[in-house]
Structures are given as C-alpha cells and as structure tokens.
Amino acid sequence: ALNPDGSMDKKLIERLKAGLSAAKTYPTAPIVISGGVAQGGVTEAYTMQKWLKINGINQNRIIIEDKSIDTLTNAIN
C-alpha cells in the first residue's frame, strides 16, 4: 500500500524487490503491476512502475492496471 503522502509502504517495497529478482531471472517475461487506490495524488501502480524503471526494468515489459480498488477488481480488470 501507499502511505498517505503517496510514498511506498515498506511491505510494498519488499514485494517489488522480490518482483525485481524474478524479472531479472526471467528477462523476457512481462511484469503486471496493479493498484488504483491513490494516496498523495498517485496510484500504487504508478509508484511501482516508477520504482521498477529506476531499478532497470524497461517500460515495454510493464503492464499497468491502475483502476482497481481491491483484489477482486484487480482480477476483473
């Protein structure tokens, strides 16, 4: 989740680190990020995309789902 100011929660960063490791292991696999709940004017998906790009992931690999508000709408979208 995001903190009220839009920064990433420690748990989210740890999940991203695990995803980054998997992305490096499978360099041709697409990466799906989701989360539409905005805090501080940004969504979880936006902040995750930004973090992944800073950490070397090409934008072309990233699929963004930024409309969901919970796990059910993640799956639907």
PDB file of C-alpha atoms in Angstrom:
ATOM      1  CA  ALA A   1       0.000   0.000   0.000  1.00  0.00           C
ATOM      2  CA  LEU A   2       0.901   3.638  -0.194  1.00  0.00           C
ATOM      3  CA  ASN A   3       1.325   5.962   2.727  1.00  0.00           C
ATOM      4  CA  PRO A   4      -0.993   8.996   2.882  1.00  0.00           C
ATOM      5  CA  ASP A   5       1.710  11.160   1.277  1.00  0.00           C
ATOM      6  CA  GLY A   6       1.986   8.795  -1.732  1.00  0.00           C
ATOM      7  CA  SER A   7       5.245   7.163  -0.664  1.00  0.00           C
ATOM      8  CA  MET A   8       5.517   3.383  -0.697  1.00  0.00           C
ATOM      9  CA  ASP A   9       4.938   1.278   2.393  1.00  0.00           C
ATOM     10  CA  LYS A  10       7.872  -0.946   3.435  1.00  0.00           C
ATOM     11  CA  LYS A  11       5.894  -4.101   2.554  1.00  0.00           C
ATOM     12  CA  LEU A  12       5.277  -2.808  -0.970  1.00  0.00           C
ATOM     13  CA  ILE A  13       8.980  -2.127  -1.457  1.00  0.00           C
ATOM     14  CA  GLU A  14       9.812  -5.643  -0.285  1.00  0.00           C
ATOM     15  CA  ARG A  15       7.295  -7.087  -2.772  1.00  0.00           C
ATOM     16  CA  LEU A  16       8.860  -5.006  -5.526  1.00  0.00           C
ATOM     17  CA  LYS A  17      12.326  -6.281  -4.625  1.00  0.00           C
ATOM     18  CA  ALA A  18      11.041  -9.866  -4.952  1.00  0.00           C
ATOM     19  CA  GLY A  19       9.444  -8.989  -8.291  1.00  0.00           C
ATOM     20  CA  LEU A  20      12.645  -7.365  -9.491  1.00  0.00           C
ATOM     21  CA  SER A  21      14.570 -10.526  -8.659  1.00  0.00           C
ATOM     22  CA  ALA A  22      12.079 -12.609 -10.650  1.00  0.00           C
ATOM     23  CA  ALA A  23      12.214 -10.112 -13.517  1.00  0.00           C
ATOM     24  CA  LYS A  24      15.984 -10.489 -13.689  1.00  0.00           C
ATOM     25  CA  THR A  25      15.675 -14.279 -13.642  1.00  0.00           C
ATOM     26  CA  TYR A  26      13.123 -14.177 -16.487  1.00  0.00           C
ATOM     27  CA  PRO A  27      14.230 -11.188 -18.609  1.00  0.00           C
ATOM     28  CA  THR A  28      11.607 -11.654 -21.337  1.00  0.00           C
ATOM     29  CA  ALA A  29       8.595 -12.064 -19.047  1.00  0.00           C
ATOM     30  CA  PRO A  30       6.091  -9.218 -18.829  1.00  0.00           C
ATOM     31  CA  ILE A  31       5.534  -7.598 -15.437  1.00  0.00           C
ATOM     32  CA  VAL A  32       1.980  -6.791 -14.351  1.00  0.00           C
ATOM     33  CA  ILE A  33       1.537  -4.128 -11.701  1.00  0.00           C
ATOM     34  CA  SER A  34      -1.802  -3.163 -10.253  1.00  0.00           C
ATOM     35  CA  GLY A  35      -3.335  -0.806  -7.775  1.00  0.00           C
ATOM     36  CA  GLY A  36      -5.656   2.089  -8.337  1.00  0.00           C
ATOM     37  CA  VAL A  37      -6.040   3.461  -4.825  1.00  0.00           C
ATOM     38  CA  ALA A  38      -4.475   6.902  -4.876  1.00  0.00           C
ATOM     39  CA  GLN A  39      -2.651   8.483  -1.976  1.00  0.00           C
ATOM     40  CA  GLY A  40      -0.960  11.846  -2.258  1.00  0.00           C
ATOM     41  CA  GLY A  41      -2.207  12.146  -5.841  1.00  0.00           C
ATOM     42  CA  VAL A  42      -0.563   8.952  -7.165  1.00  0.00           C
ATOM     43  CA  THR A  43      -1.685   5.337  -7.506  1.00  0.00           C
ATOM     44  CA  GLU A  44       0.127   2.224  -6.325  1.00  0.00           C
ATOM     45  CA  ALA A  45       0.593   1.160  -9.946  1.00  0.00           C
ATOM     46  CA  TYR A  46       2.202   4.481 -10.858  1.00  0.00           C
ATOM     47  CA  THR A  47       4.663   4.382  -7.962  1.00  0.00           C
ATOM     48  CA  MET A  48       5.532   0.740  -8.638  1.00  0.00           C
ATOM     49  CA  GLN A  49       6.140   1.486 -12.318  1.00  0.00           C
ATOM     50  CA  LYS A  50       8.412   4.381 -11.391  1.00  0.00           C
ATOM     51  CA  TRP A  51      10.367   2.207  -8.914  1.00  0.00           C
ATOM     52  CA  LEU A  52      10.807  -0.607 -11.437  1.00  0.00           C
ATOM     53  CA  LYS A  53      12.056   1.798 -14.107  1.00  0.00           C
ATOM     54  CA  ILE A  54      14.547   3.368 -11.678  1.00  0.00           C
ATOM     55  CA  ASN A  55      15.764  -0.147 -10.904  1.00  0.00           C
ATOM     56  CA  GLY A  56      16.446  -1.040 -14.536  1.00  0.00           C
ATOM     57  CA  ILE A  57      13.217  -2.518 -15.877  1.00  0.00           C
ATOM     58  CA  ASN A  58      12.323  -1.448 -19.406  1.00  0.00           C
ATOM     59  CA  GLN A  59       8.945   0.266 -19.678  1.00  0.00           C
ATOM     60  CA  ASN A  60       7.978  -2.100 -22.514  1.00  0.00           C
ATOM     61  CA  ARG A  61       7.847  -5.032 -20.057  1.00  0.00           C
ATOM     62  CA  ILE A  62       5.472  -3.306 -17.644  1.00  0.00           C
ATOM     63  CA  ILE A  63       1.708  -3.799 -17.912  1.00  0.00           C
ATOM     64  CA  ILE A  64      -0.212  -1.365 -15.724  1.00  0.00           C
ATOM     65  CA  GLU A  65      -3.642  -1.931 -14.189  1.00  0.00           C
ATOM     66  CA  ASP A  66      -4.431   1.219 -12.238  1.00  0.00           C
ATOM     67  CA  LYS A  67      -8.213   1.152 -11.957  1.00  0.00           C
ATOM     68  CA  SER A  68      -8.704  -1.481  -9.262  1.00  0.00           C
ATOM     69  CA  ILE A  69      -9.545  -0.654  -5.668  1.00  0.00           C
ATOM     70  CA  ASP A  70      -9.252  -4.178  -4.232  1.00  0.00           C
ATOM     71  CA  THR A  71      -8.140  -7.712  -5.087  1.00  0.00           C
ATOM     72  CA  LEU A  72     -11.438  -8.596  -6.767  1.00  0.00           C
ATOM     73  CA  THR A  73     -11.272  -5.656  -9.183  1.00  0.00           C
ATOM     74  CA  ASN A  74      -7.577  -6.494  -9.770  1.00  0.00           C
ATOM     75  CA  ALA A  75      -8.673  -9.863 -11.119  1.00  0.00           C
ATOM     76  CA  ILE A  76     -11.586  -8.476 -13.123  1.00  0.00           C
ATOM     77  CA  ASN A  77      -9.526  -5.743 -14.742  1.00  0.00           C
TER      78      ASN A  77
END
